[in-house]
């Protein structure tokens, strides 16, 4: 079985740039270098994604997401944040440990805005089906 990189970060066996840590969660900078300020928030207990995450770990993770997001907007000069999450390979999840992405945003930052979600081809079935 492969080691979970996020569990290794929690144990201190892999490097990370920590942003926030408490008894239940860890927030650290994403190494993808895709956008400045990209932060990941994880529960310290291993769960693959939101579908198998217990309510306590999910709640504590979301509390940390809110705390870090509030800090970014009140203390770091950002105007808002995008909160992103993928669950399962089919949804684009690449690390099998539940995690939330926080992308700090500023007006006119060139990252897109309201209405610029992924392109969907249209539903195949009526919602009443």
One Martini backbone bead per residue (centre of mass of N, CA, C, O) as a GRO file, in nm:
protein
  129
    1UNK     BB    1   0.097   0.036   0.022
    2UNK     BB    2   0.064   0.358  -0.009
    3UNK     BB    3   0.161   0.649   0.099
    4UNK     BB    4   0.035   0.927   0.250
    5UNK     BB    5   0.133   1.246   0.209
    6UNK     BB    6  -0.049   1.386   0.423
    7UNK     BB    7   0.025   1.200   0.659
    8UNK     BB    8   0.328   1.268   0.645
    9UNK     BB    9   0.293   1.564   0.713
   10UNK     BB   10   0.158   1.529   0.989
   11UNK     BB   11   0.415   1.355   1.103
   12UNK     BB   12   0.685   1.502   0.968
   13UNK     BB   13   0.798   1.329   0.695
   14UNK     BB   14   0.709   1.589   0.535
   15UNK     BB   15   0.715   1.872   0.378
   16UNK     BB   16   0.595   2.205   0.489
   17UNK     BB   17   0.391   2.506   0.480
   18UNK     BB   18   0.264   2.626   0.746
   19UNK     BB   19  -0.038   2.808   0.855
   20UNK     BB   20  -0.210   2.588   1.026
   21UNK     BB   21  -0.268   2.442   1.364
   22UNK     BB   22  -0.426   2.167   1.524
   23UNK     BB   23  -0.552   1.883   1.659
   24UNK     BB   24  -0.728   1.821   1.368
   25UNK     BB   25  -0.559   2.024   1.177
   26UNK     BB   26  -0.419   2.132   0.847
   27UNK     BB   27  -0.244   2.411   0.705
   28UNK     BB   28  -0.108   2.450   0.365
   29UNK     BB   29   0.091   2.495   0.111
   30UNK     BB   30   0.079   2.466  -0.215
   31UNK     BB   31   0.307   2.317  -0.465
   32UNK     BB   32   0.189   2.387  -0.762
   33UNK     BB   33   0.213   2.692  -0.858
   34UNK     BB   34  -0.076   2.821  -0.976
   35UNK     BB   35  -0.119   3.021  -0.719
   36UNK     BB   36  -0.123   3.257  -0.506
   37UNK     BB   37  -0.205   3.128  -0.180
   38UNK     BB   38  -0.239   2.827  -0.195
   39UNK     BB   39  -0.449   2.628   0.019
   40UNK     BB   40  -0.450   2.351   0.242
   41UNK     BB   41  -0.705   2.144   0.404
   42UNK     BB   42  -0.677   1.901   0.673
   43UNK     BB   43  -0.719   1.620   0.823
   44UNK     BB   44  -0.540   1.417   1.042
   45UNK     BB   45  -0.724   1.216   0.962
   46UNK     BB   46  -0.790   0.952   0.761
   47UNK     BB   47  -0.951   1.033   0.451
   48UNK     BB   48  -1.027   1.023   0.128
   49UNK     BB   49  -1.314   1.172   0.152
   50UNK     BB   50  -1.623   1.303   0.208
   51UNK     BB   51  -1.763   1.012   0.190
   52UNK     BB   52  -1.560   0.901   0.456
   53UNK     BB   53  -1.606   1.137   0.645
   54UNK     BB   54  -1.645   1.228   0.942
   55UNK     BB   55  -1.815   1.471   1.109
   56UNK     BB   56  -1.582   1.581   1.279
   57UNK     BB   57  -1.367   1.617   1.058
   58UNK     BB   58  -1.539   1.795   0.879
   59UNK     BB   59  -1.596   2.022   1.081
   60UNK     BB   60  -1.299   2.095   1.150
   61UNK     BB   61  -1.215   2.162   0.862
   62UNK     BB   62  -1.424   2.393   0.816
   63UNK     BB   63  -1.327   2.573   1.046
   64UNK     BB   64  -1.047   2.617   0.920
   65UNK     BB   65  -1.135   2.737   0.655
   66UNK     BB   66  -1.268   2.983   0.784
   67UNK     BB   67  -1.026   3.094   0.943
   68UNK     BB   68  -0.833   3.131   0.700
   69UNK     BB   69  -1.023   3.302   0.525
   70UNK     BB   70  -1.055   3.535   0.725
   71UNK     BB   71  -0.757   3.609   0.731
   72UNK     BB   72  -0.721   3.676   0.430
   73UNK     BB   73  -0.949   3.913   0.435
   74UNK     BB   74  -0.854   4.078   0.710
   75UNK     BB   75  -0.505   4.057   0.689
   76UNK     BB   76  -0.410   4.014   0.353
   77UNK     BB   77  -0.595   4.173   0.120
   78UNK     BB   78  -0.834   4.009   0.046
   79UNK     BB   79  -1.169   3.981  -0.109
   80UNK     BB   80  -1.152   3.657  -0.134
   81UNK     BB   81  -1.267   3.308  -0.186
   82UNK     BB   82  -1.194   2.991  -0.296
   83UNK     BB   83  -1.372   2.677  -0.259
   84UNK     BB   84  -1.228   2.352  -0.306
   85UNK     BB   85  -1.350   2.015  -0.422
   86UNK     BB   86  -1.262   1.668  -0.464
   87UNK     BB   87  -1.436   1.337  -0.525
   88UNK     BB   88  -1.257   1.145  -0.676
   89UNK     BB   89  -1.126   1.069  -0.977
   90UNK     BB   90  -1.372   1.164  -1.155
   91UNK     BB   91  -1.339   1.467  -1.009
   92UNK     BB   92  -1.002   1.511  -0.973
   93UNK     BB   93  -0.872   1.352  -0.756
   94UNK     BB   94  -0.514   1.312  -0.657
   95UNK     BB   95  -0.548   1.293  -0.340
   96UNK     BB   96  -0.629   1.032  -0.097
   97UNK     BB   97  -0.716   1.302   0.087
   98UNK     BB   98  -0.893   1.501   0.244
   99UNK     BB   99  -0.946   1.828   0.079
  100UNK     BB  100  -0.908   2.184   0.084
  101UNK     BB  101  -0.929   2.463  -0.121
  102UNK     BB  102  -0.761   2.785  -0.105
  103UNK     BB  103  -0.836   3.081  -0.300
  104UNK     BB  104  -0.717   3.377  -0.322
  105UNK     BB  105  -0.887   3.697  -0.383
  106UNK     BB  106  -0.907   3.956  -0.632
  107UNK     BB  107  -0.993   4.205  -0.795
  108UNK     BB  108  -0.888   4.159  -1.104
  109UNK     BB  109  -0.685   3.880  -1.112
  110UNK     BB  110  -0.750   3.684  -1.376
  111UNK     BB  111  -0.923   3.410  -1.271
  112UNK     BB  112  -1.199   3.496  -1.272
  113UNK     BB  113  -1.556   3.465  -1.224
  114UNK     BB  114  -1.856   3.492  -1.229
  115UNK     BB  115  -1.963   3.227  -1.440
  116UNK     BB  116  -1.663   3.055  -1.446
  117UNK     BB  117  -1.723   2.767  -1.481
  118UNK     BB  118  -1.739   2.484  -1.584
  119UNK     BB  119  -1.814   2.312  -1.862
  120UNK     BB  120  -2.135   2.201  -1.946
  121UNK     BB  121  -2.330   1.990  -2.162
  122UNK     BB  122  -2.574   1.893  -2.015
  123UNK     BB  123  -2.841   1.738  -1.937
  124UNK     BB  124  -2.990   1.406  -1.986
  125UNK     BB  125  -3.201   1.454  -1.754
  126UNK     BB  126  -3.468   1.493  -1.589
  127UNK     BB  127  -3.517   1.590  -1.261
  128UNK     BB  128  -3.782   1.390  -1.234
  129UNK     BB  129  -3.631   1.102  -1.297
   0.00000   0.00000   0.00000
